[in-house]
């Protein structure tokens, strides 16, 4: 129904370079958000979960480094606008979901949702990939995201679920920034 897509309309990456550039942006954003979550948990004196988020941030940052090396990039390439179907790269935890009274359990739920979105994203990309190199790269990244999902689930399993009153505060609640 539509005209052939232009280079700037890259909802589906056509080349390995395009795909990897998008994946790189995603990994870098994800690392940043995990560091934000770690900061939030440190404010609550929850060092364990803060440490867990730092570890996740490290994984995502390492991922980004690997992509740079694999592609022989010395600089982060620009990603065409419109590269993402949604407003946020799929792996990022939206800032407005970070509540100031958030317990580790909630932070972990956000992380889980982000990792599941990332896994689904790469899974879908593998399905629609038009080149074998993109398909292969998408499957590899999907498997690594699946490992992240498992990791977060393991943390959730040992994290107590807060009671239903967790967000009650005598002072009017406000969201963090
Ligand atoms: Zn991940």
PDB file of N, CA and C in Angstrom, residues 26-89:
ATOM      1  N   UNK A  26      20.238   0.946  21.874  1.00  0.00           N
ATOM      2  CA  UNK A  26      19.428   0.281  22.882  1.00  0.00           C
ATOM      3  C   UNK A  26      20.256  -0.148  24.087  1.00  0.00           C
ATOM      4  N   UNK A  27      21.400  -0.744  23.827  1.00  0.00           N
ATOM      5  CA  UNK A  27      22.244  -1.220  24.927  1.00  0.00           C
ATOM      6  C   UNK A  27      22.761  -0.057  25.761  1.00  0.00           C
ATOM      7  N   UNK A  28      23.144   1.027  25.083  1.00  0.00           N
ATOM      8  CA  UNK A  28      23.667   2.180  25.817  1.00  0.00           C
ATOM      9  C   UNK A  28      22.598   2.818  26.689  1.00  0.00           C
ATOM     10  N   UNK A  29      21.390   2.952  26.140  1.00  0.00           N
ATOM     11  CA  UNK A  29      20.272   3.498  26.906  1.00  0.00           C
ATOM     12  C   UNK A  29      19.950   2.600  28.104  1.00  0.00           C
ATOM     13  N   UNK A  30      19.971   1.309  27.850  1.00  0.00           N
ATOM     14  CA  UNK A  30      19.644   0.356  28.909  1.00  0.00           C
ATOM     15  C   UNK A  30      20.642   0.472  30.058  1.00  0.00           C
ATOM     16  N   UNK A  31      21.920   0.597  29.712  1.00  0.00           N
ATOM     17  CA  UNK A  31      22.957   0.736  30.732  1.00  0.00           C
ATOM     18  C   UNK A  31      22.708   1.982  31.571  1.00  0.00           C
ATOM     19  N   UNK A  32      22.372   3.075  30.898  1.00  0.00           N
ATOM     20  CA  UNK A  32      22.098   4.334  31.592  1.00  0.00           C
ATOM     21  C   UNK A  32      20.925   4.184  32.571  1.00  0.00           C
ATOM     22  N   UNK A  33      19.867   3.553  32.102  1.00  0.00           N
ATOM     23  CA  UNK A  33      18.680   3.411  32.956  1.00  0.00           C
ATOM     24  C   UNK A  33      18.964   2.501  34.152  1.00  0.00           C
ATOM     25  N   UNK A  34      19.767   1.480  33.942  1.00  0.00           N
ATOM     26  CA  UNK A  34      20.101   0.606  35.070  1.00  0.00           C
ATOM     27  C   UNK A  34      20.934   1.357  36.101  1.00  0.00           C
ATOM     28  N   UNK A  35      21.800   2.221  35.627  1.00  0.00           N
ATOM     29  CA  UNK A  35      22.553   3.046  36.577  1.00  0.00           C
ATOM     30  C   UNK A  35      21.612   3.988  37.335  1.00  0.00           C
ATOM     31  N   UNK A  36      20.591   4.503  36.648  1.00  0.00           N
ATOM     32  CA  UNK A  36      19.590   5.348  37.313  1.00  0.00           C
ATOM     33  C   UNK A  36      18.861   4.556  38.404  1.00  0.00           C
ATOM     34  N   UNK A  37      18.477   3.339  38.058  1.00  0.00           N
ATOM     35  CA  UNK A  37      17.772   2.495  39.040  1.00  0.00           C
ATOM     36  C   UNK A  37      18.687   2.182  40.222  1.00  0.00           C
ATOM     37  N   UNK A  38      19.955   1.947  39.927  1.00  0.00           N
ATOM     38  CA  UNK A  38      20.920   1.677  40.998  1.00  0.00           C
ATOM     39  C   UNK A  38      21.019   2.894  41.923  1.00  0.00           C
ATOM     40  N   UNK A  39      21.071   4.081  41.342  1.00  0.00           N
ATOM     41  CA  UNK A  39      21.108   5.311  42.144  1.00  0.00           C
ATOM     42  C   UNK A  39      19.879   5.377  43.054  1.00  0.00           C
ATOM     43  N   UNK A  40      18.710   5.091  42.478  1.00  0.00           N
ATOM     44  CA  UNK A  40      17.462   5.147  43.244  1.00  0.00           C
ATOM     45  C   UNK A  40      17.496   4.174  44.422  1.00  0.00           C
ATOM     46  N   UNK A  41      18.028   2.982  44.177  1.00  0.00           N
ATOM     47  CA  UNK A  41      18.089   1.983  45.241  1.00  0.00           C
ATOM     48  C   UNK A  41      19.115   2.365  46.307  1.00  0.00           C
ATOM     49  N   UNK A  42      20.171   3.053  45.901  1.00  0.00           N
ATOM     50  CA  UNK A  42      21.172   3.500  46.872  1.00  0.00           C
ATOM     51  C   UNK A  42      20.587   4.554  47.805  1.00  0.00           C
ATOM     52  N   UNK A  43      19.739   5.407  47.250  1.00  0.00           N
ATOM     53  CA  UNK A  43      19.056   6.407  48.073  1.00  0.00           C
ATOM     54  C   UNK A  43      18.235   5.710  49.146  1.00  0.00           C
ATOM     55  N   UNK A  44      17.666   4.569  48.814  1.00  0.00           N
ATOM     56  CA  UNK A  44      16.881   3.786  49.772  1.00  0.00           C
ATOM     57  C   UNK A  44      17.746   2.847  50.603  1.00  0.00           C
ATOM     58  N   UNK A  45      19.058   3.011  50.472  1.00  0.00           N
ATOM     59  CA  UNK A  45      19.970   2.168  51.227  1.00  0.00           C
ATOM     60  C   UNK A  45      19.835   0.696  50.924  1.00  0.00           C
ATOM     61  N   UNK A  46      19.395   0.407  49.716  1.00  0.00           N
ATOM     62  CA  UNK A  46      19.276  -1.002  49.359  1.00  0.00           C
ATOM     63  C   UNK A  46      20.454  -1.390  48.483  1.00  0.00           C
ATOM     64  N   UNK A  47      21.561  -1.683  49.175  1.00  0.00           N
ATOM     65  CA  UNK A  47      22.812  -1.908  48.460  1.00  0.00           C
ATOM     66  C   UNK A  47      22.786  -3.157  47.590  1.00  0.00           C
ATOM     67  N   UNK A  48      22.102  -4.189  48.056  1.00  0.00           N
ATOM     68  CA  UNK A  48      22.054  -5.438  47.288  1.00  0.00           C
ATOM     69  C   UNK A  48      21.450  -5.224  45.909  1.00  0.00           C
ATOM     70  N   UNK A  49      20.282  -4.607  45.918  1.00  0.00           N
ATOM     71  CA  UNK A  49      19.590  -4.427  44.640  1.00  0.00           C
ATOM     72  C   UNK A  49      20.299  -3.369  43.797  1.00  0.00           C
ATOM     73  N   UNK A  50      20.844  -2.357  44.470  1.00  0.00           N
ATOM     74  CA  UNK A  50      21.631  -1.358  43.735  1.00  0.00           C
ATOM     75  C   UNK A  50      22.774  -2.050  43.004  1.00  0.00           C
ATOM     76  N   UNK A  51      23.457  -2.950  43.729  1.00  0.00           N
ATOM     77  CA  UNK A  51      24.571  -3.686  43.149  1.00  0.00           C
ATOM     78  C   UNK A  51      24.116  -4.531  41.967  1.00  0.00           C
ATOM     79  N   UNK A  52      22.938  -5.131  42.111  1.00  0.00           N
ATOM     80  CA  UNK A  52      22.395  -5.952  41.033  1.00  0.00           C
ATOM     81  C   UNK A  52      22.167  -5.107  39.769  1.00  0.00           C
ATOM     82  N   UNK A  53      21.634  -3.896  39.971  1.00  0.00           N
ATOM     83  CA  UNK A  53      21.398  -3.020  38.821  1.00  0.00           C
ATOM     84  C   UNK A  53      22.711  -2.534  38.209  1.00  0.00           C
ATOM     85  N   UNK A  54      23.716  -2.305  39.071  1.00  0.00           N
ATOM     86  CA  UNK A  54      25.038  -1.934  38.533  1.00  0.00           C
ATOM     87  C   UNK A  54      25.582  -3.066  37.667  1.00  0.00           C
ATOM     88  N   UNK A  55      25.368  -4.284  38.135  1.00  0.00           N
ATOM     89  CA  UNK A  55      25.830  -5.438  37.364  1.00  0.00           C
ATOM     90  C   UNK A  55      25.122  -5.487  36.010  1.00  0.00           C
ATOM     91  N   UNK A  56      23.802  -5.277  36.033  1.00  0.00           N
ATOM     92  CA  UNK A  56      23.047  -5.270  34.777  1.00  0.00           C
ATOM     93  C   UNK A  56      23.547  -4.154  33.859  1.00  0.00           C
ATOM     94  N   UNK A  57      23.803  -2.998  34.444  1.00  0.00           N
ATOM     95  CA  UNK A  57      24.323  -1.866  33.658  1.00  0.00           C
ATOM     96  C   UNK A  57      25.637  -2.271  32.999  1.00  0.00           C
ATOM     97  N   UNK A  58      26.459  -3.004  33.757  1.00  0.00           N
ATOM     98  CA  UNK A  58      27.737  -3.478  33.234  1.00  0.00           C
ATOM     99  C   UNK A  58      27.559  -4.434  32.067  1.00  0.00           C
ATOM    100  N   UNK A  59      26.578  -5.325  32.188  1.00  0.00           N
ATOM    101  CA  UNK A  59      26.300  -6.262  31.082  1.00  0.00           C
ATOM    102  C   UNK A  59      25.918  -5.506  29.814  1.00  0.00           C
ATOM    103  N   UNK A  60      25.020  -4.540  29.987  1.00  0.00           N
ATOM    104  CA  UNK A  60      24.530  -3.816  28.808  1.00  0.00           C
ATOM    105  C   UNK A  60      25.652  -2.980  28.199  1.00  0.00           C
ATOM    106  N   UNK A  61      26.490  -2.395  29.060  1.00  0.00           N
ATOM    107  CA  UNK A  61      27.608  -1.587  28.561  1.00  0.00           C
ATOM    108  C   UNK A  61      28.607  -2.461  27.810  1.00  0.00           C
ATOM    109  N   UNK A  62      28.836  -3.655  28.331  1.00  0.00           N
ATOM    110  CA  UNK A  62      29.757  -4.594  27.689  1.00  0.00           C
ATOM    111  C   UNK A  62      29.210  -5.015  26.326  1.00  0.00           C
ATOM    112  N   UNK A  63      27.912  -5.220  26.302  1.00  0.00           N
ATOM    113  CA  UNK A  63      27.214  -5.543  25.072  1.00  0.00           C
ATOM    114  C   UNK A  63      27.472  -4.473  24.011  1.00  0.00           C
ATOM    115  N   UNK A  64      27.328  -3.230  24.452  1.00  0.00           N
ATOM    116  CA  UNK A  64      27.546  -2.104  23.539  1.00  0.00           C
ATOM    117  C   UNK A  64      28.977  -2.121  23.016  1.00  0.00           C
ATOM    118  N   UNK A  65      29.924  -2.402  23.908  1.00  0.00           N
ATOM    119  CA  UNK A  65      31.336  -2.473  23.515  1.00  0.00           C
ATOM    120  C   UNK A  65      31.574  -3.567  22.483  1.00  0.00           C
ATOM    121  N   UNK A  66      30.931  -4.708  22.713  1.00  0.00           N
ATOM    122  CA  UNK A  66      31.078  -5.839  21.790  1.00  0.00           C
ATOM    123  C   UNK A  66      30.568  -5.482  20.403  1.00  0.00           C
ATOM    124  N   UNK A  67      29.453  -4.764  20.374  1.00  0.00           N
ATOM    125  CA  UNK A  67      28.886  -4.359  19.080  1.00  0.00           C
ATOM    126  C   UNK A  67      29.869  -3.433  18.360  1.00  0.00           C
ATOM    127  N   UNK A  68      30.450  -2.489  19.121  1.00  0.00           N
ATOM    128  CA  UNK A  68      31.427  -1.565  18.529  1.00  0.00           C
ATOM    129  C   UNK A  68      32.602  -2.338  17.929  1.00  0.00           C
ATOM    130  N   UNK A  69      33.085  -3.320  18.686  1.00  0.00           N
ATOM    131  CA  UNK A  69      34.240  -4.102  18.232  1.00  0.00           C
ATOM    132  C   UNK A  69      33.900  -4.938  17.010  1.00  0.00           C
ATOM    133  N   UNK A  70      32.744  -5.613  17.096  1.00  0.00           N
ATOM    134  CA  UNK A  70      32.318  -6.483  16.008  1.00  0.00           C
ATOM    135  C   UNK A  70      32.185  -5.711  14.701  1.00  0.00           C
ATOM    136  N   UNK A  71      31.674  -4.484  14.819  1.00  0.00           N
ATOM    137  CA  UNK A  71      31.431  -3.685  13.622  1.00  0.00           C
ATOM    138  C   UNK A  71      32.646  -2.840  13.254  1.00  0.00           C
ATOM    139  N   UNK A  72      33.715  -2.934  14.071  1.00  0.00           N
ATOM    140  CA  UNK A  72      34.911  -2.101  13.855  1.00  0.00           C
ATOM    141  C   UNK A  72      34.581  -0.618  13.865  1.00  0.00           C
ATOM    142  N   UNK A  73      33.686  -0.219  14.751  1.00  0.00           N
ATOM    143  CA  UNK A  73      33.321   1.185  14.882  1.00  0.00           C
ATOM    144  C   UNK A  73      34.206   1.830  15.937  1.00  0.00           C
ATOM    145  N   UNK A  74      34.707   3.014  15.635  1.00  0.00           N
ATOM    146  CA  UNK A  74      35.445   3.759  16.656  1.00  0.00           C
ATOM    147  C   UNK A  74      34.551   4.810  17.295  1.00  0.00           C
ATOM    148  N   UNK A  75      33.527   5.225  16.525  1.00  0.00           N
ATOM    149  CA  UNK A  75      32.570   6.192  17.055  1.00  0.00           C
ATOM    150  C   UNK A  75      31.176   5.605  16.970  1.00  0.00           C
ATOM    151  N   UNK A  76      30.321   6.052  17.885  1.00  0.00           N
ATOM    152  CA  UNK A  76      28.937   5.592  17.862  1.00  0.00           C
ATOM    153  C   UNK A  76      28.243   6.179  16.630  1.00  0.00           C
ATOM    154  N   UNK A  77      27.746   5.313  15.749  1.00  0.00           N
ATOM    155  CA  UNK A  77      27.102   5.837  14.542  1.00  0.00           C
ATOM    156  C   UNK A  77      25.749   6.458  14.874  1.00  0.00           C
ATOM    157  N   UNK A  78      25.335   7.395  14.088  1.00  0.00           N
ATOM    158  CA  UNK A  78      24.020   7.992  14.271  1.00  0.00           C
ATOM    159  C   UNK A  78      22.948   7.005  13.854  1.00  0.00           C
ATOM    160  N   UNK A  79      21.818   7.071  14.528  1.00  0.00           N
ATOM    161  CA  UNK A  79      20.698   6.214  14.149  1.00  0.00           C
ATOM    162  C   UNK A  79      19.638   7.105  13.517  1.00  0.00           C
ATOM    163  N   UNK A  80      19.133   6.706  12.343  1.00  0.00           N
ATOM    164  CA  UNK A  80      18.133   7.536  11.673  1.00  0.00           C
ATOM    165  C   UNK A  80      16.907   7.748  12.572  1.00  0.00           C
ATOM    166  N   UNK A  81      16.328   8.927  12.508  1.00  0.00           N
ATOM    167  CA  UNK A  81      15.104   9.144  13.281  1.00  0.00           C
ATOM    168  C   UNK A  81      14.028   8.223  12.739  1.00  0.00           C
ATOM    169  N   UNK A  82      13.146   7.828  13.606  1.00  0.00           N
ATOM    170  CA  UNK A  82      12.090   6.906  13.200  1.00  0.00           C
ATOM    171  C   UNK A  82      12.547   5.468  13.232  1.00  0.00           C
ATOM    172  N   UNK A  83      13.743   5.255  13.796  1.00  0.00           N
ATOM    173  CA  UNK A  83      14.269   3.898  13.851  1.00  0.00           C
ATOM    174  C   UNK A  83      13.501   3.040  14.849  1.00  0.00           C
ATOM    175  N   UNK A  84      12.875   3.695  15.809  1.00  0.00           N
ATOM    176  CA  UNK A  84      12.165   2.922  16.817  1.00  0.00           C
ATOM    177  C   UNK A  84      10.669   3.067  16.660  1.00  0.00           C
ATOM    178  N   UNK A  85       9.965   1.946  16.694  1.00  0.00           N
ATOM    179  CA  UNK A  85       8.518   1.995  16.594  1.00  0.00           C
ATOM    180  C   UNK A  85       7.889   2.745  17.775  1.00  0.00           C
ATOM    181  N   UNK A  86       8.488   2.664  18.930  1.00  0.00           N
ATOM    182  CA  UNK A  86       7.945   3.349  20.101  1.00  0.00           C
ATOM    183  C   UNK A  86       8.816   4.558  20.431  1.00  0.00           C
ATOM    184  N   UNK A  87       8.386   5.330  21.419  1.00  0.00           N
ATOM    185  CA  UNK A  87       9.129   6.517  21.817  1.00  0.00           C
ATOM    186  C   UNK A  87      10.468   6.152  22.441  1.00  0.00           C
ATOM    187  N   UNK A  88      10.471   5.097  23.196  1.00  0.00           N
ATOM    188  CA  UNK A  88      11.663   4.706  23.937  1.00  0.00           C
ATOM    189  C   UNK A  88      12.264   3.468  23.295  1.00  0.00           C
ATOM    190  N   UNK A  89      13.585   3.375  23.282  1.00  0.00           N
ATOM    191  CA  UNK A  89      14.168   2.090  22.898  1.00  0.00           C
ATOM    192  C   UNK A  89      13.585   1.009  23.800  1.00  0.00           C
TER     193      UNK A  89
END
